[in-house]
């Protein structure tokens, strides 16, 4: 089942990349359908078995909640901004702490990245095996296009060449 869903997602992403032009509404609908693939147990615990897998779950959650700010096309060749945020999630999926690790000092992009992270909390609960002292520390990169929309590196498409 997971492979079938992944295949549909890949096909949809490829179709989006090859489409000459799409409306904002069509892009939003596609983004929503790709992002809404939840992978949690009944008690909202992530089924990820690695920190990177859990990071992908969180990237999908952040993208789902902020779908109007996410772009589904390939990132442009020269990005407007790359913001790297380190954040801590507790065993219940609550955002405990966040801080910017890397930025080009684009205040709008920084605010957008931090806001998108905070608005997506609470997150799926991390599996107990991934916790250290009841928490997990992760970092994620927000890739901003010139129009202010972003993708998260954990779930981003390959960047354009030119």
PDB file of C-alpha atoms in Angstrom:
ATOM      1  CA  UNK A   1       0.000   0.000   0.000  1.00  0.00           C
ATOM      2  CA  UNK A   2       2.792   2.424   0.907  1.00  0.00           C
ATOM      3  CA  UNK A   3       4.518   1.750  -2.421  1.00  0.00           C
ATOM      4  CA  UNK A   4       1.314   2.421  -4.327  1.00  0.00           C
ATOM      5  CA  UNK A   5       0.826   5.718  -2.523  1.00  0.00           C
ATOM      6  CA  UNK A   6       4.458   6.658  -3.100  1.00  0.00           C
ATOM      7  CA  UNK A   7       4.145   5.807  -6.788  1.00  0.00           C
ATOM      8  CA  UNK A   8       1.078   8.001  -7.113  1.00  0.00           C
ATOM      9  CA  UNK A   9       2.891  10.808  -5.287  1.00  0.00           C
ATOM     10  CA  UNK A  10       5.936  10.554  -7.553  1.00  0.00           C
ATOM     11  CA  UNK A  11       3.730  10.492 -10.646  1.00  0.00           C
ATOM     12  CA  UNK A  12       1.855  13.557  -9.427  1.00  0.00           C
ATOM     13  CA  UNK A  13       5.091  15.425  -8.718  1.00  0.00           C
ATOM     14  CA  UNK A  14       6.484  14.556 -12.150  1.00  0.00           C
ATOM     15  CA  UNK A  15       3.257  15.648 -13.782  1.00  0.00           C
ATOM     16  CA  UNK A  16       3.438  18.934 -11.902  1.00  0.00           C
ATOM     17  CA  UNK A  17       7.013  19.481 -13.080  1.00  0.00           C
ATOM     18  CA  UNK A  18       6.191  18.851 -16.723  1.00  0.00           C
ATOM     19  CA  UNK A  19       2.971  20.854 -16.824  1.00  0.00           C
ATOM     20  CA  UNK A  20       3.483  24.083 -18.765  1.00  0.00           C
ATOM     21  CA  UNK A  21       1.531  26.262 -16.332  1.00  0.00           C
ATOM     22  CA  UNK A  22      -0.877  25.587 -13.546  1.00  0.00           C
ATOM     23  CA  UNK A  23      -3.067  27.828 -11.495  1.00  0.00           C
ATOM     24  CA  UNK A  24      -2.349  28.547  -7.857  1.00  0.00           C
ATOM     25  CA  UNK A  25      -5.499  26.598  -6.970  1.00  0.00           C
ATOM     26  CA  UNK A  26      -4.287  23.528  -8.894  1.00  0.00           C
ATOM     27  CA  UNK A  27      -0.858  23.721  -7.240  1.00  0.00           C
ATOM     28  CA  UNK A  28      -2.464  24.047  -3.802  1.00  0.00           C
ATOM     29  CA  UNK A  29      -4.693  21.019  -4.450  1.00  0.00           C
ATOM     30  CA  UNK A  30      -1.708  18.963  -5.602  1.00  0.00           C
ATOM     31  CA  UNK A  31       0.359  20.051  -2.604  1.00  0.00           C
ATOM     32  CA  UNK A  32      -2.467  19.109  -0.243  1.00  0.00           C
ATOM     33  CA  UNK A  33      -2.878  15.647  -1.796  1.00  0.00           C
ATOM     34  CA  UNK A  34       0.858  14.904  -1.641  1.00  0.00           C
ATOM     35  CA  UNK A  35       1.278  16.161   1.877  1.00  0.00           C
ATOM     36  CA  UNK A  36      -1.779  14.552   3.460  1.00  0.00           C
ATOM     37  CA  UNK A  37      -0.169  11.101   3.433  1.00  0.00           C
ATOM     38  CA  UNK A  38      -0.007  10.578   7.189  1.00  0.00           C
ATOM     39  CA  UNK A  39       2.119   7.835   8.662  1.00  0.00           C
ATOM     40  CA  UNK A  40       1.162   7.553  12.324  1.00  0.00           C
ATOM     41  CA  UNK A  41      -0.364   5.032  14.699  1.00  0.00           C
ATOM     42  CA  UNK A  42      -3.787   5.472  16.332  1.00  0.00           C
ATOM     43  CA  UNK A  43      -2.230   7.394  19.246  1.00  0.00           C
ATOM     44  CA  UNK A  44      -0.529   9.763  16.746  1.00  0.00           C
ATOM     45  CA  UNK A  45       2.941   8.248  17.158  1.00  0.00           C
ATOM     46  CA  UNK A  46       5.087   8.388  14.042  1.00  0.00           C
ATOM     47  CA  UNK A  47       5.927   5.035  12.467  1.00  0.00           C
ATOM     48  CA  UNK A  48       9.422   6.284  11.560  1.00  0.00           C
ATOM     49  CA  UNK A  49      12.298   4.089  12.697  1.00  0.00           C
ATOM     50  CA  UNK A  50      15.114   6.626  12.217  1.00  0.00           C
ATOM     51  CA  UNK A  51      15.597  10.311  13.033  1.00  0.00           C
ATOM     52  CA  UNK A  52      15.645  11.093   9.288  1.00  0.00           C
ATOM     53  CA  UNK A  53      12.370   9.221   8.819  1.00  0.00           C
ATOM     54  CA  UNK A  54      10.802  11.181  11.664  1.00  0.00           C
ATOM     55  CA  UNK A  55      12.154  14.404  10.147  1.00  0.00           C
ATOM     56  CA  UNK A  56      10.337  13.537   6.895  1.00  0.00           C
ATOM     57  CA  UNK A  57       7.102  13.011   8.871  1.00  0.00           C
ATOM     58  CA  UNK A  58       7.519  16.447  10.444  1.00  0.00           C
ATOM     59  CA  UNK A  59       8.362  18.065   7.096  1.00  0.00           C
ATOM     60  CA  UNK A  60       5.130  16.649   5.680  1.00  0.00           C
ATOM     61  CA  UNK A  61       3.198  17.966   8.687  1.00  0.00           C
ATOM     62  CA  UNK A  62       4.738  21.446   8.343  1.00  0.00           C
ATOM     63  CA  UNK A  63       3.996  21.447   4.606  1.00  0.00           C
ATOM     64  CA  UNK A  64       0.422  20.248   5.178  1.00  0.00           C
ATOM     65  CA  UNK A  65      -0.395  22.948   7.713  1.00  0.00           C
ATOM     66  CA  UNK A  66       1.272  25.661   5.611  1.00  0.00           C
ATOM     67  CA  UNK A  67       0.210  24.394   2.168  1.00  0.00           C
ATOM     68  CA  UNK A  68      -0.521  27.870   0.802  1.00  0.00           C
ATOM     69  CA  UNK A  69       3.116  28.839   1.456  1.00  0.00           C
ATOM     70  CA  UNK A  70       4.612  25.678  -0.068  1.00  0.00           C
ATOM     71  CA  UNK A  71       5.494  25.283  -3.734  1.00  0.00           C
ATOM     72  CA  UNK A  72       5.239  21.891  -5.435  1.00  0.00           C
ATOM     73  CA  UNK A  73       7.486  22.628  -8.409  1.00  0.00           C
ATOM     74  CA  UNK A  74      11.245  22.127  -8.421  1.00  0.00           C
ATOM     75  CA  UNK A  75      13.093  24.862  -6.520  1.00  0.00           C
ATOM     76  CA  UNK A  76      14.540  27.584  -8.735  1.00  0.00           C
ATOM     77  CA  UNK A  77      18.267  27.460  -9.515  1.00  0.00           C
ATOM     78  CA  UNK A  78      19.221  30.442  -7.350  1.00  0.00           C
ATOM     79  CA  UNK A  79      17.150  30.394  -4.189  1.00  0.00           C
ATOM     80  CA  UNK A  80      16.081  33.617  -2.514  1.00  0.00           C
ATOM     81  CA  UNK A  81      16.978  32.225   0.883  1.00  0.00           C
ATOM     82  CA  UNK A  82      17.926  29.053   2.751  1.00  0.00           C
ATOM     83  CA  UNK A  83      17.011  29.088   6.433  1.00  0.00           C
ATOM     84  CA  UNK A  84      18.252  26.262   8.681  1.00  0.00           C
ATOM     85  CA  UNK A  85      16.422  25.811  11.972  1.00  0.00           C
ATOM     86  CA  UNK A  86      17.374  23.531  14.845  1.00  0.00           C
ATOM     87  CA  UNK A  87      14.380  22.487  16.918  1.00  0.00           C
ATOM     88  CA  UNK A  88      13.489  20.168  19.784  1.00  0.00           C
ATOM     89  CA  UNK A  89      10.328  18.049  20.029  1.00  0.00           C
ATOM     90  CA  UNK A  90       9.285  16.339  23.266  1.00  0.00           C
ATOM     91  CA  UNK A  91       7.798  12.851  23.620  1.00  0.00           C
ATOM     92  CA  UNK A  92       4.260  14.188  23.144  1.00  0.00           C
ATOM     93  CA  UNK A  93       5.101  15.926  19.860  1.00  0.00           C
ATOM     94  CA  UNK A  94       5.257  19.431  21.336  1.00  0.00           C
ATOM     95  CA  UNK A  95       7.727  21.955  19.973  1.00  0.00           C
ATOM     96  CA  UNK A  96       9.983  22.759  22.936  1.00  0.00           C
ATOM     97  CA  UNK A  97      12.618  25.000  21.373  1.00  0.00           C
ATOM     98  CA  UNK A  98      13.643  26.398  17.996  1.00  0.00           C
ATOM     99  CA  UNK A  99      16.528  28.545  16.814  1.00  0.00           C
ATOM    100  CA  UNK A 100      17.935  29.701  13.493  1.00  0.00           C
ATOM    101  CA  UNK A 101      21.278  28.072  12.725  1.00  0.00           C
ATOM    102  CA  UNK A 102      21.868  29.553   9.267  1.00  0.00           C
ATOM    103  CA  UNK A 103      20.384  32.472   7.391  1.00  0.00           C
ATOM    104  CA  UNK A 104      21.191  35.087   4.782  1.00  0.00           C
ATOM    105  CA  UNK A 105      19.510  37.623   7.077  1.00  0.00           C
ATOM    106  CA  UNK A 106      16.278  37.699   5.040  1.00  0.00           C
ATOM    107  CA  UNK A 107      14.003  38.679   7.934  1.00  0.00           C
ATOM    108  CA  UNK A 108      10.807  37.833   6.036  1.00  0.00           C
ATOM    109  CA  UNK A 109      12.057  34.314   5.214  1.00  0.00           C
ATOM    110  CA  UNK A 110      13.275  33.801   8.789  1.00  0.00           C
ATOM    111  CA  UNK A 111       9.897  34.843  10.194  1.00  0.00           C
ATOM    112  CA  UNK A 112       8.059  32.663   7.677  1.00  0.00           C
ATOM    113  CA  UNK A 113      10.195  29.606   8.494  1.00  0.00           C
ATOM    114  CA  UNK A 114       9.813  30.000  12.267  1.00  0.00           C
ATOM    115  CA  UNK A 115       6.093  30.710  11.939  1.00  0.00           C
ATOM    116  CA  UNK A 116       5.516  27.653   9.736  1.00  0.00           C
ATOM    117  CA  UNK A 117       7.319  25.450  12.271  1.00  0.00           C
ATOM    118  CA  UNK A 118       5.358  26.808  15.241  1.00  0.00           C
ATOM    119  CA  UNK A 119       1.982  26.680  13.486  1.00  0.00           C
ATOM    120  CA  UNK A 120       2.460  22.986  12.628  1.00  0.00           C
ATOM    121  CA  UNK A 121       2.911  21.930  16.271  1.00  0.00           C
ATOM    122  CA  UNK A 122       1.965  19.646  17.877  1.00  0.00           C
ATOM    123  CA  UNK A 123       3.679  17.099  15.672  1.00  0.00           C
ATOM    124  CA  UNK A 124       3.248  13.333  15.460  1.00  0.00           C
ATOM    125  CA  UNK A 125       4.750  11.854  18.612  1.00  0.00           C
ATOM    126  CA  UNK A 126       8.302  10.623  18.099  1.00  0.00           C
ATOM    127  CA  UNK A 127       8.793   6.883  18.590  1.00  0.00           C
ATOM    128  CA  UNK A 128      10.219   6.230  22.080  1.00  0.00           C
ATOM    129  CA  UNK A 129      13.335   4.603  20.569  1.00  0.00           C
ATOM    130  CA  UNK A 130      14.332   7.960  19.008  1.00  0.00           C
ATOM    131  CA  UNK A 131      14.100   9.963  22.235  1.00  0.00           C
ATOM    132  CA  UNK A 132      17.056  11.035  24.348  1.00  0.00           C
ATOM    133  CA  UNK A 133      16.043  12.314  27.775  1.00  0.00           C
ATOM    134  CA  UNK A 134      12.440  12.498  26.551  1.00  0.00           C
ATOM    135  CA  UNK A 135      13.240  14.686  23.524  1.00  0.00           C
ATOM    136  CA  UNK A 136      14.546  14.603  19.980  1.00  0.00           C
ATOM    137  CA  UNK A 137      16.646  17.378  18.441  1.00  0.00           C
ATOM    138  CA  UNK A 138      16.446  17.901  14.675  1.00  0.00           C
ATOM    139  CA  UNK A 139      17.367  20.488  12.079  1.00  0.00           C
ATOM    140  CA  UNK A 140      15.602  21.333   8.831  1.00  0.00           C
ATOM    141  CA  UNK A 141      16.306  23.624   5.876  1.00  0.00           C
ATOM    142  CA  UNK A 142      13.624  25.883   4.421  1.00  0.00           C
ATOM    143  CA  UNK A 143      14.292  26.583   0.710  1.00  0.00           C
ATOM    144  CA  UNK A 144      12.666  29.858  -0.399  1.00  0.00           C
ATOM    145  CA  UNK A 145      11.882  30.836  -3.985  1.00  0.00           C
ATOM    146  CA  UNK A 146      11.709  34.506  -5.000  1.00  0.00           C
ATOM    147  CA  UNK A 147       7.928  34.571  -4.483  1.00  0.00           C
ATOM    148  CA  UNK A 148       8.316  33.736  -0.773  1.00  0.00           C
ATOM    149  CA  UNK A 149       7.012  30.163  -0.967  1.00  0.00           C
ATOM    150  CA  UNK A 150       9.186  27.364   0.378  1.00  0.00           C
ATOM    151  CA  UNK A 151       9.932  23.659   0.379  1.00  0.00           C
ATOM    152  CA  UNK A 152      11.586  21.729   3.167  1.00  0.00           C
ATOM    153  CA  UNK A 153      14.807  19.995   2.188  1.00  0.00           C
ATOM    154  CA  UNK A 154      13.654  16.670   3.688  1.00  0.00           C
ATOM    155  CA  UNK A 155      10.829  16.448   1.145  1.00  0.00           C
ATOM    156  CA  UNK A 156      12.021  18.867  -1.579  1.00  0.00           C
ATOM    157  CA  UNK A 157      12.285  18.100  -5.255  1.00  0.00           C
ATOM    158  CA  UNK A 158      15.653  18.408  -7.012  1.00  0.00           C
ATOM    159  CA  UNK A 159      16.659  22.009  -7.633  1.00  0.00           C
ATOM    160  CA  UNK A 160      16.567  23.380 -11.206  1.00  0.00           C
ATOM    161  CA  UNK A 161      19.884  23.650 -13.046  1.00  0.00           C
ATOM    162  CA  UNK A 162      19.332  27.158 -14.402  1.00  0.00           C
TER     163      UNK A 162
END
